[in-house]
């Protein structure tokens, strides 16, 4: 039994499902704040800026400061800083570009030292793929905000960034650096902000690969919820087992009170 | 030294470069016909029907019967026959669809047991990728007419079918069956038409992987030309060495006369 000093929470499938909060999730988050247990949100969404993520949560009853929300775009900005890159060619949708612009990263249509790829929906065209490919062949590096296979929209399964990342890797004979979950660097970004070492923090997620596998690689205590994309057969086949499994985020207060 | 009874010829880079015949190529092909040496063309183009391939060659001075032209679409039609599939979902461009229609294959927009993917240019959109992905997740099999990385068009490097095949494989956790070169079955299709065993036939091509590697796997005598996409460094790094290297197709008559 480990007692944790802070927690990281996934959003989709843990706090929310579609455009509804998970039952008990609003109370669980309020409990964390009331108890003074530090937490941050780590989401793999690449269709919204940090500001939009916080605004959406606010609309669903979660009062969470924008600066507590960590997205792959934040991780990419951090990585671009490490690489001394002041510009990138971004393929993403929604208002994700804001996170780059507000960090002073120039978004280049043409030449750029780095191609950053997210979930881009209709922005994927033969031309946009070719543009990215030509930059990569010219020596640009490839950063993937995430490399999920698909997500479920109203019309059924829809492709995420992963297949397009795989296409560009194949075309340019390169390997993308994934900055979203399950990259340990992404978890560390949120932990650094919390000022808590990985071994004293818990990660609560619904994805056995990105949340649980990633958290374990980063040294966190990994807690799987049985909501969102949870499926018993996926858990049975998971290469990395969670430290704990709870029915939903509503059970988090009890878990933390008795020790994870 | 081997004497061969028949030859298979690649088209692009061997007989033609862009919209011009390779110097001496028209004479070399005429020599084959005059000498009564049986030959067939095996091209990986997936943007033209067999009829268009022959018509284009005719316009460049090569009088070659349509039925002597073998394309990946012909190989796909043959494979669909083996699979007892009377319909497929085709993503390709140009008039490639003709080869399927003329063979009695229904081209389905929706449900189909097989997804057939070629070089499709602007027909690749987020929607067309999603449609193919959903069919594959539903159990359809994936046939790739080819899986080249790119080709060089007027505007520079342009993506071939390969990257999109890689994307669909990643998304649907499947593996495509490649029916064009370097698939041995493709070479066998042309050899069966010639009635010549592989060991008595030569393959003349400019690509060390699809032509030379493929021909050697199929048991043919592999002859590389130094035209088209030939590069000395690519030959040096080739996993499979050609049996012979000649400067161009113009040297084929001399090679065949003295024995390969």
JSON list of N, CA, C and O in Angstrom, two decimals, chain A residues 104-149:
[
{"chain": "A", "resi": 104, "resn": "UNK", "atom": "N", "xyz": [4.94, 31.54, -28.49]},
{"chain": "A", "resi": 104, "resn": "UNK", "atom": "CA", "xyz": [5.91, 32.23, -29.36]},
{"chain": "A", "resi": 104, "resn": "UNK", "atom": "C", "xyz": [6.48, 31.36, -30.47]},
{"chain": "A", "resi": 104, "resn": "UNK", "atom": "O", "xyz": [7.49, 31.71, -31.08]},
{"chain": "A", "resi": 105, "resn": "UNK", "atom": "N", "xyz": [5.83, 30.22, -30.73]},
{"chain": "A", "resi": 105, "resn": "UNK", "atom": "CA", "xyz": [6.29, 29.34, -31.83]},
{"chain": "A", "resi": 105, "resn": "UNK", "atom": "C", "xyz": [5.65, 29.82, -33.13]},
{"chain": "A", "resi": 105, "resn": "UNK", "atom": "O", "xyz": [4.43, 29.98, -33.20]},
{"chain": "A", "resi": 106, "resn": "UNK", "atom": "N", "xyz": [6.47, 30.03, -34.14]},
{"chain": "A", "resi": 106, "resn": "UNK", "atom": "CA", "xyz": [5.94, 30.43, -35.44]},
{"chain": "A", "resi": 106, "resn": "UNK", "atom": "C", "xyz": [5.36, 29.21, -36.14]},
{"chain": "A", "resi": 106, "resn": "UNK", "atom": "O", "xyz": [6.00, 28.15, -36.20]},
{"chain": "A", "resi": 107, "resn": "UNK", "atom": "N", "xyz": [4.15, 29.34, -36.66]},
{"chain": "A", "resi": 107, "resn": "UNK", "atom": "CA", "xyz": [3.54, 28.23, -37.40]},
{"chain": "A", "resi": 107, "resn": "UNK", "atom": "C", "xyz": [3.78, 28.46, -38.88]},
{"chain": "A", "resi": 107, "resn": "UNK", "atom": "O", "xyz": [3.17, 29.33, -39.50]},
{"chain": "A", "resi": 108, "resn": "UNK", "atom": "N", "xyz": [4.68, 27.65, -39.45]},
{"chain": "A", "resi": 108, "resn": "UNK", "atom": "CA", "xyz": [5.13, 27.87, -40.83]},
{"chain": "A", "resi": 108, "resn": "UNK", "atom": "C", "xyz": [4.38, 27.00, -41.80]},
{"chain": "A", "resi": 108, "resn": "UNK", "atom": "O", "xyz": [4.16, 25.81, -41.55]},
{"chain": "A", "resi": 109, "resn": "UNK", "atom": "N", "xyz": [3.95, 27.59, -42.92]},
{"chain": "A", "resi": 109, "resn": "UNK", "atom": "CA", "xyz": [3.33, 26.80, -43.98]},
{"chain": "A", "resi": 109, "resn": "UNK", "atom": "C", "xyz": [4.40, 26.03, -44.76]},
{"chain": "A", "resi": 109, "resn": "UNK", "atom": "O", "xyz": [4.18, 24.90, -45.17]},
{"chain": "A", "resi": 110, "resn": "UNK", "atom": "N", "xyz": [5.52, 26.70, -44.97]},
{"chain": "A", "resi": 110, "resn": "UNK", "atom": "CA", "xyz": [6.57, 26.08, -45.78]},
{"chain": "A", "resi": 110, "resn": "UNK", "atom": "C", "xyz": [7.67, 25.49, -44.92]},
{"chain": "A", "resi": 110, "resn": "UNK", "atom": "O", "xyz": [7.40, 24.65, -44.05]},
{"chain": "A", "resi": 111, "resn": "UNK", "atom": "N", "xyz": [8.89, 25.92, -45.14]},
{"chain": "A", "resi": 111, "resn": "UNK", "atom": "CA", "xyz": [10.06, 25.38, -44.45]},
{"chain": "A", "resi": 111, "resn": "UNK", "atom": "C", "xyz": [9.91, 25.47, -42.93]},
{"chain": "A", "resi": 111, "resn": "UNK", "atom": "O", "xyz": [9.52, 26.51, -42.40]},
{"chain": "A", "resi": 112, "resn": "UNK", "atom": "N", "xyz": [10.25, 24.39, -42.24]},
{"chain": "A", "resi": 112, "resn": "UNK", "atom": "CA", "xyz": [10.24, 24.38, -40.78]},
{"chain": "A", "resi": 112, "resn": "UNK", "atom": "C", "xyz": [11.11, 23.21, -40.33]},
{"chain": "A", "resi": 112, "resn": "UNK", "atom": "O", "xyz": [11.15, 22.18, -41.03]},
{"chain": "A", "resi": 113, "resn": "UNK", "atom": "N", "xyz": [11.79, 23.34, -39.21]},
{"chain": "A", "resi": 113, "resn": "UNK", "atom": "CA", "xyz": [12.69, 22.25, -38.77]},
{"chain": "A", "resi": 113, "resn": "UNK", "atom": "C", "xyz": [11.94, 21.07, -38.18]},
{"chain": "A", "resi": 113, "resn": "UNK", "atom": "O", "xyz": [12.52, 19.99, -38.03]},
{"chain": "A", "resi": 114, "resn": "UNK", "atom": "N", "xyz": [10.66, 21.28, -37.84]},
{"chain": "A", "resi": 114, "resn": "UNK", "atom": "CA", "xyz": [9.89, 20.22, -37.19]},
{"chain": "A", "resi": 114, "resn": "UNK", "atom": "C", "xyz": [8.47, 20.19, -37.76]},
{"chain": "A", "resi": 114, "resn": "UNK", "atom": "O", "xyz": [7.85, 21.24, -37.95]},
{"chain": "A", "resi": 115, "resn": "UNK", "atom": "N", "xyz": [7.98, 18.98, -38.03]},
{"chain": "A", "resi": 115, "resn": "UNK", "atom": "CA", "xyz": [6.59, 18.79, -38.41]},
{"chain": "A", "resi": 115, "resn": "UNK", "atom": "C", "xyz": [5.87, 18.23, -37.18]},
{"chain": "A", "resi": 115, "resn": "UNK", "atom": "O", "xyz": [6.31, 17.22, -36.63]},
{"chain": "A", "resi": 116, "resn": "UNK", "atom": "N", "xyz": [4.82, 18.91, -36.73]},
{"chain": "A", "resi": 116, "resn": "UNK", "atom": "CA", "xyz": [4.06, 18.47, -35.56]},
{"chain": "A", "resi": 116, "resn": "UNK", "atom": "C", "xyz": [2.68, 18.02, -36.04]},
{"chain": "A", "resi": 116, "resn": "UNK", "atom": "O", "xyz": [1.97, 18.78, -36.71]},
{"chain": "A", "resi": 117, "resn": "UNK", "atom": "N", "xyz": [2.33, 16.79, -35.70]},
{"chain": "A", "resi": 117, "resn": "UNK", "atom": "CA", "xyz": [1.12, 16.19, -36.22]},
{"chain": "A", "resi": 117, "resn": "UNK", "atom": "C", "xyz": [0.18, 15.79, -35.10]},
{"chain": "A", "resi": 117, "resn": "UNK", "atom": "O", "xyz": [0.59, 15.13, -34.15]},
{"chain": "A", "resi": 118, "resn": "UNK", "atom": "N", "xyz": [-1.08, 16.23, -35.21]},
{"chain": "A", "resi": 118, "resn": "UNK", "atom": "CA", "xyz": [-2.10, 15.82, -34.25]},
{"chain": "A", "resi": 118, "resn": "UNK", "atom": "C", "xyz": [-3.28, 15.22, -34.97]},
{"chain": "A", "resi": 118, "resn": "UNK", "atom": "O", "xyz": [-3.23, 14.94, -36.17]},
{"chain": "A", "resi": 119, "resn": "UNK", "atom": "N", "xyz": [-4.34, 15.02, -34.23]},
{"chain": "A", "resi": 119, "resn": "UNK", "atom": "CA", "xyz": [-5.59, 14.55, -34.79]},
{"chain": "A", "resi": 119, "resn": "UNK", "atom": "C", "xyz": [-6.12, 15.70, -35.65]},
{"chain": "A", "resi": 119, "resn": "UNK", "atom": "O", "xyz": [-6.41, 16.78, -35.14]},
{"chain": "A", "resi": 120, "resn": "UNK", "atom": "N", "xyz": [-6.20, 15.51, -36.97]},
{"chain": "A", "resi": 120, "resn": "UNK", "atom": "CA", "xyz": [-6.46, 16.65, -37.84]},
{"chain": "A", "resi": 120, "resn": "UNK", "atom": "C", "xyz": [-7.71, 16.51, -38.70]},
{"chain": "A", "resi": 120, "resn": "UNK", "atom": "O", "xyz": [-8.05, 17.43, -39.44]},
{"chain": "A", "resi": 121, "resn": "UNK", "atom": "N", "xyz": [-8.40, 15.38, -38.59]},
{"chain": "A", "resi": 121, "resn": "UNK", "atom": "CA", "xyz": [-9.66, 15.22, -39.33]},
{"chain": "A", "resi": 121, "resn": "UNK", "atom": "C", "xyz": [-9.53, 15.63, -40.78]},
{"chain": "A", "resi": 121, "resn": "UNK", "atom": "O", "xyz": [-8.61, 15.19, -41.49]},
{"chain": "A", "resi": 122, "resn": "UNK", "atom": "N", "xyz": [-10.44, 16.49, -41.23]},
{"chain": "A", "resi": 122, "resn": "UNK", "atom": "CA", "xyz": [-10.48, 16.88, -42.64]},
{"chain": "A", "resi": 122, "resn": "UNK", "atom": "C", "xyz": [-9.26, 17.68, -43.10]},
{"chain": "A", "resi": 122, "resn": "UNK", "atom": "O", "xyz": [-9.13, 17.94, -44.29]},
{"chain": "A", "resi": 123, "resn": "UNK", "atom": "N", "xyz": [-8.40, 18.07, -42.20]},
{"chain": "A", "resi": 123, "resn": "UNK", "atom": "CA", "xyz": [-7.18, 18.75, -42.64]},
{"chain": "A", "resi": 123, "resn": "UNK", "atom": "C", "xyz": [-6.20, 17.76, -43.27]},
{"chain": "A", "resi": 123, "resn": "UNK", "atom": "O", "xyz": [-5.21, 18.15, -43.86]},
{"chain": "A", "resi": 124, "resn": "UNK", "atom": "N", "xyz": [-6.48, 16.44, -43.11]},
{"chain": "A", "resi": 124, "resn": "UNK", "atom": "CA", "xyz": [-5.68, 15.46, -43.83]},
{"chain": "A", "resi": 124, "resn": "UNK", "atom": "C", "xyz": [-6.16, 15.39, -45.26]},
{"chain": "A", "resi": 124, "resn": "UNK", "atom": "O", "xyz": [-7.28, 14.98, -45.52]},
{"chain": "A", "resi": 125, "resn": "UNK", "atom": "N", "xyz": [-5.32, 15.80, -46.18]},
{"chain": "A", "resi": 125, "resn": "UNK", "atom": "CA", "xyz": [-5.61, 15.67, -47.60]},
{"chain": "A", "resi": 125, "resn": "UNK", "atom": "C", "xyz": [-4.35, 15.13, -48.25]},
{"chain": "A", "resi": 125, "resn": "UNK", "atom": "O", "xyz": [-3.28, 15.08, -47.63]},
{"chain": "A", "resi": 126, "resn": "UNK", "atom": "N", "xyz": [-4.46, 14.76, -49.51]},
{"chain": "A", "resi": 126, "resn": "UNK", "atom": "CA", "xyz": [-3.27, 14.30, -50.23]},
{"chain": "A", "resi": 126, "resn": "UNK", "atom": "C", "xyz": [-2.22, 15.41, -50.24]},
{"chain": "A", "resi": 126, "resn": "UNK", "atom": "O", "xyz": [-1.03, 15.16, -50.06]},
{"chain": "A", "resi": 127, "resn": "UNK", "atom": "N", "xyz": [-2.67, 16.65, -50.42]},
{"chain": "A", "resi": 127, "resn": "UNK", "atom": "CA", "xyz": [-1.73, 17.78, -50.45]},
{"chain": "A", "resi": 127, "resn": "UNK", "atom": "C", "xyz": [-1.06, 18.01, -49.09]},
{"chain": "A", "resi": 127, "resn": "UNK", "atom": "O", "xyz": [0.15, 18.25, -49.03]},
{"chain": "A", "resi": 128, "resn": "UNK", "atom": "N", "xyz": [-1.84, 17.96, -48.01]},
{"chain": "A", "resi": 128, "resn": "UNK", "atom": "CA", "xyz": [-1.22, 18.22, -46.71]},
{"chain": "A", "resi": 128, "resn": "UNK", "atom": "C", "xyz": [-0.25, 17.10, -46.33]},
{"chain": "A", "resi": 128, "resn": "UNK", "atom": "O", "xyz": [0.79, 17.34, -45.72]},
{"chain": "A", "resi": 129, "resn": "UNK", "atom": "N", "xyz": [-0.58, 15.87, -46.74]},
{"chain": "A", "resi": 129, "resn": "UNK", "atom": "CA", "xyz": [0.34, 14.74, -46.50]},
{"chain": "A", "resi": 129, "resn": "UNK", "atom": "C", "xyz": [1.62, 14.94, -47.29]},
{"chain": "A", "resi": 129, "resn": "UNK", "atom": "O", "xyz": [2.72, 14.73, -46.79]},
{"chain": "A", "resi": 130, "resn": "UNK", "atom": "N", "xyz": [1.47, 15.33, -48.55]},
{"chain": "A", "resi": 130, "resn": "UNK", "atom": "CA", "xyz": [2.65, 15.55, -49.41]},
{"chain": "A", "resi": 130, "resn": "UNK", "atom": "C", "xyz": [3.53, 16.67, -48.86]},
{"chain": "A", "resi": 130, "resn": "UNK", "atom": "O", "xyz": [4.75, 16.56, -48.88]},
{"chain": "A", "resi": 131, "resn": "UNK", "atom": "N", "xyz": [2.90, 17.76, -48.42]},
{"chain": "A", "resi": 131, "resn": "UNK", "atom": "CA", "xyz": [3.67, 18.87, -47.86]},
{"chain": "A", "resi": 131, "resn": "UNK", "atom": "C", "xyz": [4.52, 18.40, -46.68]},
{"chain": "A", "resi": 131, "resn": "UNK", "atom": "O", "xyz": [5.71, 18.68, -46.60]},
{"chain": "A", "resi": 132, "resn": "UNK", "atom": "N", "xyz": [3.87, 17.70, -45.77]},
{"chain": "A", "resi": 132, "resn": "UNK", "atom": "CA", "xyz": [4.59, 17.21, -44.59]},
{"chain": "A", "resi": 132, "resn": "UNK", "atom": "C", "xyz": [5.70, 16.25, -45.00]},
{"chain": "A", "resi": 132, "resn": "UNK", "atom": "O", "xyz": [6.84, 16.33, -44.52]},
{"chain": "A", "resi": 133, "resn": "UNK", "atom": "N", "xyz": [5.39, 15.37, -45.93]},
{"chain": "A", "resi": 133, "resn": "UNK", "atom": "CA", "xyz": [6.36, 14.39, -46.41]},
{"chain": "A", "resi": 133, "resn": "UNK", "atom": "C", "xyz": [7.60, 15.08, -46.99]},
{"chain": "A", "resi": 133, "resn": "UNK", "atom": "O", "xyz": [8.73, 14.71, -46.69]},
{"chain": "A", "resi": 134, "resn": "UNK", "atom": "N", "xyz": [7.37, 16.10, -47.79]},
{"chain": "A", "resi": 134, "resn": "UNK", "atom": "CA", "xyz": [8.51, 16.79, -48.43]},
{"chain": "A", "resi": 134, "resn": "UNK", "atom": "C", "xyz": [9.38, 17.49, -47.38]},
{"chain": "A", "resi": 134, "resn": "UNK", "atom": "O", "xyz": [10.61, 17.50, -47.50]},
{"chain": "A", "resi": 135, "resn": "UNK", "atom": "N", "xyz": [8.75, 18.06, -46.35]},
{"chain": "A", "resi": 135, "resn": "UNK", "atom": "CA", "xyz": [9.55, 18.67, -45.27]},
{"chain": "A", "resi": 135, "resn": "UNK", "atom": "C", "xyz": [10.39, 17.61, -44.57]},
{"chain": "A", "resi": 135, "resn": "UNK", "atom": "O", "xyz": [11.56, 17.83, -44.25]},
{"chain": "A", "resi": 136, "resn": "UNK", "atom": "N", "xyz": [9.79, 16.44, -44.32]},
{"chain": "A", "resi": 136, "resn": "UNK", "atom": "CA", "xyz": [10.51, 15.37, -43.62]},
{"chain": "A", "resi": 136, "resn": "UNK", "atom": "C", "xyz": [11.68, 14.87, -44.46]},
{"chain": "A", "resi": 136, "resn": "UNK", "atom": "O", "xyz": [12.78, 14.65, -43.94]},
{"chain": "A", "resi": 137, "resn": "UNK", "atom": "N", "xyz": [11.45, 14.70, -45.76]},
{"chain": "A", "resi": 137, "resn": "UNK", "atom": "CA", "xyz": [12.52, 14.25, -46.64]},
{"chain": "A", "resi": 137, "resn": "UNK", "atom": "C", "xyz": [13.64, 15.30, -46.67]},
{"chain": "A", "resi": 137, "resn": "UNK", "atom": "O", "xyz": [14.81, 14.97, -46.79]},
{"chain": "A", "resi": 138, "resn": "UNK", "atom": "N", "xyz": [13.25, 16.57, -46.52]},
{"chain": "A", "resi": 138, "resn": "UNK", "atom": "CA", "xyz": [14.23, 17.65, -46.49]},
{"chain": "A", "resi": 138, "resn": "UNK", "atom": "C", "xyz": [14.97, 17.77, -45.16]},
{"chain": "A", "resi": 138, "resn": "UNK", "atom": "O", "xyz": [15.81, 18.64, -45.00]},
{"chain": "A", "resi": 139, "resn": "UNK", "atom": "N", "xyz": [14.63, 16.91, -44.19]},
{"chain": "A", "resi": 139, "resn": "UNK", "atom": "CA", "xyz": [15.39, 16.89, -42.95]},
{"chain": "A", "resi": 139, "resn": "UNK", "atom": "C", "xyz": [14.63, 17.31, -41.71]},
{"chain": "A", "resi": 139, "resn": "UNK", "atom": "O", "xyz": [15.18, 17.28, -40.60]},
{"chain": "A", "resi": 140, "resn": "UNK", "atom": "N", "xyz": [13.36, 17.71, -41.86]},
{"chain": "A", "resi": 140, "resn": "UNK", "atom": "CA", "xyz": [12.58, 18.10, -40.67]},
{"chain": "A", "resi": 140, "resn": "UNK", "atom": "C", "xyz": [12.35, 16.88, -39.78]},
{"chain": "A", "resi": 140, "resn": "UNK", "atom": "O", "xyz": [12.32, 15.74, -40.26]},
{"chain": "A", "resi": 141, "resn": "UNK", "atom": "N", "xyz": [12.21, 17.12, -38.47]},
{"chain": "A", "resi": 141, "resn": "UNK", "atom": "CA", "xyz": [11.91, 16.04, -37.54]},
{"chain": "A", "resi": 141, "resn": "UNK", "atom": "C", "xyz": [10.39, 15.93, -37.37]},
{"chain": "A", "resi": 141, "resn": "UNK", "atom": "O", "xyz": [9.66, 16.90, -37.61]},
{"chain": "A", "resi": 142, "resn": "UNK", "atom": "N", "xyz": [9.94, 14.75, -36.97]},
{"chain": "A", "resi": 142, "resn": "UNK", "atom": "CA", "xyz": [8.50, 14.49, -36.85]},
{"chain": "A", "resi": 142, "resn": "UNK", "atom": "C", "xyz": [8.11, 14.31, -35.39]},
{"chain": "A", "resi": 142, "resn": "UNK", "atom": "O", "xyz": [8.62, 13.42, -34.72]},
{"chain": "A", "resi": 143, "resn": "UNK", "atom": "N", "xyz": [7.23, 15.19, -34.92]},
{"chain": "A", "resi": 143, "resn": "UNK", "atom": "CA", "xyz": [6.68, 15.05, -33.57]},
{"chain": "A", "resi": 143, "resn": "UNK", "atom": "C", "xyz": [5.20, 14.69, -33.70]},
{"chain": "A", "resi": 143, "resn": "UNK", "atom": "O", "xyz": [4.45, 15.35, -34.41]},
{"chain": "A", "resi": 144, "resn": "UNK", "atom": "N", "xyz": [4.80, 13.62, -33.02]},
{"chain": "A", "resi": 144, "resn": "UNK", "atom": "CA", "xyz": [3.40, 13.22, -33.00]},
{"chain": "A", "resi": 144, "resn": "UNK", "atom": "C", "xyz": [2.79, 13.63, -31.66]},
{"chain": "A", "resi": 144, "resn": "UNK", "atom": "O", "xyz": [3.33, 13.27, -30.62]},
{"chain": "A", "resi": 145, "resn": "UNK", "atom": "N", "xyz": [1.70, 14.39, -31.70]},
{"chain": "A", "resi": 145, "resn": "UNK", "atom": "CA", "xyz": [1.03, 14.76, -30.44]},
{"chain": "A", "resi": 145, "resn": "UNK", "atom": "C", "xyz": [0.49, 13.50, -29.77]},
{"chain": "A", "resi": 145, "resn": "UNK", "atom": "O", "xyz": [0.50, 13.39, -28.55]},
{"chain": "A", "resi": 146, "resn": "UNK", "atom": "N", "xyz": [0.01, 12.59, -30.56]},
{"chain": "A", "resi": 146, "resn": "UNK", "atom": "CA", "xyz": [-0.40, 11.27, -30.06]},
{"chain": "A", "resi": 146, "resn": "UNK", "atom": "C", "xyz": [-0.33, 10.32, -31.24]},
{"chain": "A", "resi": 146, "resn": "UNK", "atom": "O", "xyz": [-0.14, 10.75, -32.37]},
{"chain": "A", "resi": 147, "resn": "UNK", "atom": "N", "xyz": [-0.46, 9.01, -30.97]},
{"chain": "A", "resi": 147, "resn": "UNK", "atom": "CA", "xyz": [-0.52, 8.09, -32.11]},
{"chain": "A", "resi": 147, "resn": "UNK", "atom": "C", "xyz": [-1.58, 7.02, -31.87]},
{"chain": "A", "resi": 147, "resn": "UNK", "atom": "O", "xyz": [-1.39, 5.83, -32.15]},
{"chain": "A", "resi": 148, "resn": "UNK", "atom": "N", "xyz": [-2.74, 7.49, -31.40]},
{"chain": "A", "resi": 148, "resn": "UNK", "atom": "CA", "xyz": [-3.87, 6.59, -31.24]},
{"chain": "A", "resi": 148, "resn": "UNK", "atom": "C", "xyz": [-4.37, 6.13, -32.60]},
{"chain": "A", "resi": 148, "resn": "UNK", "atom": "O", "xyz": [-4.19, 6.81, -33.60]},
{"chain": "A", "resi": 149, "resn": "UNK", "atom": "N", "xyz": [-5.00, 4.97, -32.60]},
{"chain": "A", "resi": 149, "resn": "UNK", "atom": "CA", "xyz": [-5.55, 4.46, -33.86]},
{"chain": "A", "resi": 149, "resn": "UNK", "atom": "C", "xyz": [-6.84, 5.18, -34.25]},
{"chain": "A", "resi": 149, "resn": "UNK", "atom": "O", "xyz": [-7.01, 5.59, -35.37]}
]
